[in-house]
mmCIF file of C-alpha atoms in Angstrom:
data_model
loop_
_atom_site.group_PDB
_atom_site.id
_atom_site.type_symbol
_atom_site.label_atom_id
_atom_site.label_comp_id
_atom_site.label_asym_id
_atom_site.label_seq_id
_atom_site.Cartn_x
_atom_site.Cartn_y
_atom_site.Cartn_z
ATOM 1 C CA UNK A 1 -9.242 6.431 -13.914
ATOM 2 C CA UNK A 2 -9.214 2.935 -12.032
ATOM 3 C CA UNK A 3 -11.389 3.289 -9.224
ATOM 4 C CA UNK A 4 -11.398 1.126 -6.256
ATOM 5 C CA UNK A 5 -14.344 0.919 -3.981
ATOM 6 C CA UNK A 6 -14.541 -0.003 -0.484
ATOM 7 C CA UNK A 7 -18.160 -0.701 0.817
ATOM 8 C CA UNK A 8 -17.667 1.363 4.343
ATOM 9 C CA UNK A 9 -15.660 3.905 5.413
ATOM 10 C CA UNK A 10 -16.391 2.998 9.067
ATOM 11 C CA UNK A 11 -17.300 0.087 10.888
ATOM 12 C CA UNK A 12 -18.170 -0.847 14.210
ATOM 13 C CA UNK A 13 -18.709 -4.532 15.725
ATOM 14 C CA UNK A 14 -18.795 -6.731 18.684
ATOM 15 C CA UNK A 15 -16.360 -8.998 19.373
ATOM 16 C CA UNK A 16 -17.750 -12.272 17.974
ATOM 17 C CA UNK A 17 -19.154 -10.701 14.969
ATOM 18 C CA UNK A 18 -19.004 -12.152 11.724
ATOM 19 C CA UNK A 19 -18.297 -9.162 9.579
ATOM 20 C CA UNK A 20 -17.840 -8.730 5.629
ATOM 21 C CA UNK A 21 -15.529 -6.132 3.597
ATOM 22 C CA UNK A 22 -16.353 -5.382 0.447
ATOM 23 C CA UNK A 23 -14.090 -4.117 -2.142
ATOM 24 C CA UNK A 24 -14.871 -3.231 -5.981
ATOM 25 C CA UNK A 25 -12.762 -2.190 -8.946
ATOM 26 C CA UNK A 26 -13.526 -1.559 -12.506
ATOM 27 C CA UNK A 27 -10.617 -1.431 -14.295
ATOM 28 C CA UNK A 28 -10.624 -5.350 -15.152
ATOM 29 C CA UNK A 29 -7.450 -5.975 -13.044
ATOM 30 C CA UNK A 30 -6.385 -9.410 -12.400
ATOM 31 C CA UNK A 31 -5.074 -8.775 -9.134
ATOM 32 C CA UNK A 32 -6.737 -7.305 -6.191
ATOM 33 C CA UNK A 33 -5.164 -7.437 -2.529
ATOM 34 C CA UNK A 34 -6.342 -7.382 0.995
ATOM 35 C CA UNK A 35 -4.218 -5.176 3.376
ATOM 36 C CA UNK A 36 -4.051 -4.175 7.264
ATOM 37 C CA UNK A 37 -2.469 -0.804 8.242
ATOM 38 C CA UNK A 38 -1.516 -0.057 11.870
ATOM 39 C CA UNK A 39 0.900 2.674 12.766
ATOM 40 C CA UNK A 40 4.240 1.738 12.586
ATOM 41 C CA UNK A 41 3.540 -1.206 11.207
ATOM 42 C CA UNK A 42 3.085 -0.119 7.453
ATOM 43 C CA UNK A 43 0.907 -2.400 4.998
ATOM 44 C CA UNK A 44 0.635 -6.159 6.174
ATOM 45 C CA UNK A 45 -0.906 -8.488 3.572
ATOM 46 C CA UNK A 46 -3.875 -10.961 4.601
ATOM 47 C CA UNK A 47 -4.889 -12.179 1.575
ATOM 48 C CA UNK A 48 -4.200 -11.827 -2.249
ATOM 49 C CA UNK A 49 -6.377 -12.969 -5.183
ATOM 50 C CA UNK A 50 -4.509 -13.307 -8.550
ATOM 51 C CA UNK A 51 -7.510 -14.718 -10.516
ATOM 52 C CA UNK A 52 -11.422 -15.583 -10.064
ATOM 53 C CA UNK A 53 -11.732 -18.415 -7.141
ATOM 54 C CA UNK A 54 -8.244 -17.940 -6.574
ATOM 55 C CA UNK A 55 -6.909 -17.090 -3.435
ATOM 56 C CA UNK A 56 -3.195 -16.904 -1.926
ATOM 57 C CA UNK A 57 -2.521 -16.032 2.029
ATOM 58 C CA UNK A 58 -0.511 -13.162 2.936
ATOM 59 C CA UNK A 59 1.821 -12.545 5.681
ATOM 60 C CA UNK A 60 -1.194 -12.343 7.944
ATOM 61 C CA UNK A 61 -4.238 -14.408 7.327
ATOM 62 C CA UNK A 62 -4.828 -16.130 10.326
ATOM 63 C CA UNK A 63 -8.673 -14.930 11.551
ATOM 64 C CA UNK A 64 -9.034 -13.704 8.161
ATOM 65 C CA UNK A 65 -11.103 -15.904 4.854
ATOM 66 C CA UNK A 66 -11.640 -13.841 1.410
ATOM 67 C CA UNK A 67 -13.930 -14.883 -1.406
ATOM 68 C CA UNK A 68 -13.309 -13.950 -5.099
ATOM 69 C CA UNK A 69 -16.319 -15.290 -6.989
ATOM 70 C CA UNK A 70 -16.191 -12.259 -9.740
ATOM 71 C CA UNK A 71 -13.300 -10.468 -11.045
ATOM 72 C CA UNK A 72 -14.001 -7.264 -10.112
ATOM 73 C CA UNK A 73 -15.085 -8.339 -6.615
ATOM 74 C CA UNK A 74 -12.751 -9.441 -3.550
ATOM 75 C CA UNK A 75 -14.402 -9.690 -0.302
ATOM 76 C CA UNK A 76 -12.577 -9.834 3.577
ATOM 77 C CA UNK A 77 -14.364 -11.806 5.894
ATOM 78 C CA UNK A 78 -13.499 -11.817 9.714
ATOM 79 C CA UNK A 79 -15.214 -15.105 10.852
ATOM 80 C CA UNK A 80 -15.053 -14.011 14.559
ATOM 81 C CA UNK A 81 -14.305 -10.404 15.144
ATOM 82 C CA UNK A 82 -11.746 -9.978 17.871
ATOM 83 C CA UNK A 83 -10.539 -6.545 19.263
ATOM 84 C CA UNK A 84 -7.078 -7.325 18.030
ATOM 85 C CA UNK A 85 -8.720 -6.971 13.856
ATOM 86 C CA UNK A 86 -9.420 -2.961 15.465
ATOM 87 C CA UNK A 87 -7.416 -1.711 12.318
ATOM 88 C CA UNK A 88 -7.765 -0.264 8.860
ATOM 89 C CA UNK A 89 -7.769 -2.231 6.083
ATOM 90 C CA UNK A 90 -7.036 -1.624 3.143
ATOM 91 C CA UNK A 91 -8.083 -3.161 -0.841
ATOM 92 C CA UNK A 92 -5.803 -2.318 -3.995
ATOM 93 C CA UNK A 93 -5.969 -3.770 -7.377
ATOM 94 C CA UNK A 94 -2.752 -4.318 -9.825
ATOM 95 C CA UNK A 95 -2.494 -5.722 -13.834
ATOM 96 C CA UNK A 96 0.416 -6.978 -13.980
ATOM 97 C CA UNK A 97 2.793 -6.899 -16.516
ATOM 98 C CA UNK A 98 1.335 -3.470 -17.701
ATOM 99 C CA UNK A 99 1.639 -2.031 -14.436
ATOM 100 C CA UNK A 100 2.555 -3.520 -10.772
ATOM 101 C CA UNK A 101 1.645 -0.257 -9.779
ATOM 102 C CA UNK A 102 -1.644 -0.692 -7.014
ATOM 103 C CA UNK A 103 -4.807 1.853 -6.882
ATOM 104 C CA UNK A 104 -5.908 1.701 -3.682
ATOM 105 C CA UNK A 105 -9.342 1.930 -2.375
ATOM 106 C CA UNK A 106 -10.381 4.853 0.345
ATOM 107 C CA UNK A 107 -10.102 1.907 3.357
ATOM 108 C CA UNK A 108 -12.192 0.702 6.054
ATOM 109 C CA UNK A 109 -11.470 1.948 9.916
ATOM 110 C CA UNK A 110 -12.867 -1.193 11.936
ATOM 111 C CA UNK A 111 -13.312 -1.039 14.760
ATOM 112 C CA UNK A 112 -14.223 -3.934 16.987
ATOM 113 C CA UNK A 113 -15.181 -3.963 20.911
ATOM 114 C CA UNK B 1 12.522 -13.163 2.642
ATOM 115 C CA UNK B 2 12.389 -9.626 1.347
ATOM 116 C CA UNK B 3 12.013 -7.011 3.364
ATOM 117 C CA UNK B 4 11.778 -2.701 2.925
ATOM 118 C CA UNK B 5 13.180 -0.423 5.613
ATOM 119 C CA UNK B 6 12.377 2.763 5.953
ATOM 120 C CA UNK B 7 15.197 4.886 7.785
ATOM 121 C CA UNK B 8 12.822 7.575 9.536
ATOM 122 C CA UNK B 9 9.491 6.964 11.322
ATOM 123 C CA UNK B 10 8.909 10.677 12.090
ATOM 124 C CA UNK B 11 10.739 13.227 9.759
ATOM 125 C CA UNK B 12 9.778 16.978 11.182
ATOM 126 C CA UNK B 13 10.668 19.830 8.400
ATOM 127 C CA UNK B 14 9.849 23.928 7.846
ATOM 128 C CA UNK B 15 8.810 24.630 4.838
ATOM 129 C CA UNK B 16 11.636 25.241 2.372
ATOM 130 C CA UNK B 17 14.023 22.894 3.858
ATOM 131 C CA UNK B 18 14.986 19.780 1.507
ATOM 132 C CA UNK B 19 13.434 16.200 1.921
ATOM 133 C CA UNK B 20 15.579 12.732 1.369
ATOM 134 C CA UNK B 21 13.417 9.458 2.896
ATOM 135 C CA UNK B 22 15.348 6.866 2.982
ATOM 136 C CA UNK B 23 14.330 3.242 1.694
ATOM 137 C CA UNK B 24 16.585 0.170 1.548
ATOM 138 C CA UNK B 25 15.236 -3.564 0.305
ATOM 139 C CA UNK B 26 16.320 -6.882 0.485
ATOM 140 C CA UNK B 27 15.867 -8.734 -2.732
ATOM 141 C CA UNK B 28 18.613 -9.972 -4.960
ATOM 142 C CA UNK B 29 16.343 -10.267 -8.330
ATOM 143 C CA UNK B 30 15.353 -8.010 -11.014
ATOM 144 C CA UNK B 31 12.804 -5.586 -8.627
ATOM 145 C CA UNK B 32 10.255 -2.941 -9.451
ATOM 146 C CA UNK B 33 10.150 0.038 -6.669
ATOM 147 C CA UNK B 34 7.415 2.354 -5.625
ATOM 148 C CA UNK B 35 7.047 5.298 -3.672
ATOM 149 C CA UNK B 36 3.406 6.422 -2.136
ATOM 150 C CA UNK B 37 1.641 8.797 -0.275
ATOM 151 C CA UNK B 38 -1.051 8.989 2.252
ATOM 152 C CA UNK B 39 -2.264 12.690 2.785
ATOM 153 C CA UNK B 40 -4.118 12.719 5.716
ATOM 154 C CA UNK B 41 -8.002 11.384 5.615
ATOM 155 C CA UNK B 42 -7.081 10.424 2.113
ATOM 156 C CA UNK B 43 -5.914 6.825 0.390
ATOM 157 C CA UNK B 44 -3.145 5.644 -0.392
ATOM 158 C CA UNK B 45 -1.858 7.243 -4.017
ATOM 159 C CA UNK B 46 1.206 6.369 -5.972
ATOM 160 C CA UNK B 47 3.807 9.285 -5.722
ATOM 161 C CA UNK B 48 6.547 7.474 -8.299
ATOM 162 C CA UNK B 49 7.411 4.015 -10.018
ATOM 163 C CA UNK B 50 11.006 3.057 -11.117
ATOM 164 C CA UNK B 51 10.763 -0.341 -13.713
ATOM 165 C CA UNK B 52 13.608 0.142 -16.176
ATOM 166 C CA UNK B 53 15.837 2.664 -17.303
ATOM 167 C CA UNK B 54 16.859 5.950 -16.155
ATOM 168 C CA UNK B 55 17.839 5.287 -12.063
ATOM 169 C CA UNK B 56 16.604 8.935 -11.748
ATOM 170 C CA UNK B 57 12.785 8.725 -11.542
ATOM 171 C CA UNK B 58 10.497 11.993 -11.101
ATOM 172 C CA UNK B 59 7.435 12.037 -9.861
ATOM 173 C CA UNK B 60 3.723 13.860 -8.989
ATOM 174 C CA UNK B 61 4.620 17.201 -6.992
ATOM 175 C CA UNK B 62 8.235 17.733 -7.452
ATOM 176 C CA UNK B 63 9.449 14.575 -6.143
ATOM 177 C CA UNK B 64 11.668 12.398 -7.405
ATOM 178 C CA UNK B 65 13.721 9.081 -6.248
ATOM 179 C CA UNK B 66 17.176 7.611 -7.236
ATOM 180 C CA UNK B 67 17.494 3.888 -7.837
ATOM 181 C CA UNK B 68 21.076 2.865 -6.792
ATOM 182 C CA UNK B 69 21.111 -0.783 -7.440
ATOM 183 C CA UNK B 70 24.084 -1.501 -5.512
ATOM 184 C CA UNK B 71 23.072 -0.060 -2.674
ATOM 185 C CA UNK B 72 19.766 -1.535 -3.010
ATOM 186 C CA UNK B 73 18.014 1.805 -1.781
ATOM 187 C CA UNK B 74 15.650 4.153 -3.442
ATOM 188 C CA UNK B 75 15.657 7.626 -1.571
ATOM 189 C CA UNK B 76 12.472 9.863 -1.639
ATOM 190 C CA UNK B 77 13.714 13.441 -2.248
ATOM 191 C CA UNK B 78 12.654 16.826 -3.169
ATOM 192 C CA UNK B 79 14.233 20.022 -2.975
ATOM 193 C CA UNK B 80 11.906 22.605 -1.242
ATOM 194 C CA UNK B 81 9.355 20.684 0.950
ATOM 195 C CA UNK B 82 5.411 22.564 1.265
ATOM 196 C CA UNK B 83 3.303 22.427 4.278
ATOM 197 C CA UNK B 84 0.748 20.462 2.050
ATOM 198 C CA UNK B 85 3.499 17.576 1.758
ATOM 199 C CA UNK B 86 2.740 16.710 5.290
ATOM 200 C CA UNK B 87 1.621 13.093 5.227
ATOM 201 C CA UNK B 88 3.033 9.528 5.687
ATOM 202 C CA UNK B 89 5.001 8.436 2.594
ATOM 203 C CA UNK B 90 5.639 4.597 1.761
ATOM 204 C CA UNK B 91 8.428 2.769 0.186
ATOM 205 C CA UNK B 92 7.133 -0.766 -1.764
ATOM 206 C CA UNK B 93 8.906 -3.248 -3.529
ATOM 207 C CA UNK B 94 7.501 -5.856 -5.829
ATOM 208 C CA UNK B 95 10.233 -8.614 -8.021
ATOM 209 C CA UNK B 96 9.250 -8.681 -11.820
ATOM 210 C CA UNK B 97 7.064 -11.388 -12.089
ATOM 211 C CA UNK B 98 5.803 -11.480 -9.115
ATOM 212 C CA UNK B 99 2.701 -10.765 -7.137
ATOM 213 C CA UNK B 100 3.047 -9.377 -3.869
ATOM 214 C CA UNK B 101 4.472 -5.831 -3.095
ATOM 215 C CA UNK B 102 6.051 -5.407 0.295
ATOM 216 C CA UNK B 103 5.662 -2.154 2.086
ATOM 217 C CA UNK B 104 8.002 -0.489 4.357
ATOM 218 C CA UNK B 105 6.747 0.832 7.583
ATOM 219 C CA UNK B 106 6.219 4.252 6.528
ATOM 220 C CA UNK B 107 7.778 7.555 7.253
ATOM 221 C CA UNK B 108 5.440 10.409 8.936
ATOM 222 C CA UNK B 109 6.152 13.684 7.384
ATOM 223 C CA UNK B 110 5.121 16.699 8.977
ATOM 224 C CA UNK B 111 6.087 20.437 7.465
ATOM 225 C CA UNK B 112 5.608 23.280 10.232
ATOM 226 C CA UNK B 113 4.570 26.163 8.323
#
């Protein structure tokens, strides 16, 4: 089974913080994604990553930087927390053509005060 | 731009009773559709894919979904909801060939048992 893996479960920063996501998967997928969840809101993408060094902005990327420097690694960075990130975000992976299905990873409840 | 709306934000059910979720999109092209499922405290999992083929898709759990492409929906049902379907269920969209899937905004389920 794919498995996606999301470095915390549960975070908790000050506003200001500079503060890293981590998110692993080990199924050799090309594509890995970068998601926010609020309620009623659905899925908003930040950031996608289609390749190694590649990166594409979502709907949402403003406050938001990734790095892809393997392929099995995509990392969310919030340069400068702000209450308004308080969210859950969420990392999936896809391979395309084979399957635009996404595994998604567990997620990480951030909050920030 | 495409877009995915869900019908229902809060669908309340008894056990037994029968389950349609509504899910319309916005996207002219050749489209891949996806229905998912968030049990509580748990990820995101994929419930059902439509690509090609029969318009009559079943999935995990008894559920199945109904491609009508020109009414560019894809309805959630199943026949005899359980109170362990109670969780928020997702309608995505992605185009063949392309990257990004597009959520709706979800649809709470609760069953009262």
């Amino acid at each position: 089974d794919v498995k996606v893996t999301q470095s915390s479960r549960y975070l908790v920063k000050r506003t200001g913080e500079k503060v890293f996501l981590e998110c692993v998967q080990d199924m050799d997928h090309e594509n890995m994604f970068w998601y926010r969840q609020d309620p009623g809101l659905g899925l908003r993408l930040i950031y996608f990553s289609y390749d190694v060094k590649m990166k594409e902005k979502g709907d949402i990327p403003e406050g938001y930087s990734v790095s892809r420097e393997k392929k099995e690694r995509f990392s969310l960075i919030l340069e400068s927390a702000s209450t308004n990130q308080t969210s859950m975000y969420l990392c999936a992976s896809s391979a395309p053509p084979r399957d635009y299905g996404y595994t998604f990873g567990s997620g990480t409840r951030l909050t920030v005060v | 731009a495409q877009s995915v709306s869900q019908h229902n934000h809060h669908v309340i059910l008894s056990e037994a009773a029968s389950l349609e979720l509504g899910c319309n999109y916005s996207y002219g092209g050749t489209v891949n559709l996806f229905w998912y499922v968030q049990y509580p405290g748990q990820h995101l999992q994929l419930l059902l894919k439509y690509f090609s083929g029969d318009p009559l898709v079943k999935g995990i759990k008894g559920f199945e979904a109904e491609f009508i492409k020109s009414k560019f929906s894809f309805n959630l049902r199943k026949p005899s909801v359980q109170w362990s379907d109670t969780a928020e269920y997702f309608c995505a969209v992605v185009n063949t060939g392309g990257f990004k899937t597009i959520f709706g905004a979800g649809t709470r389920l609760f069953v009262k048992a």
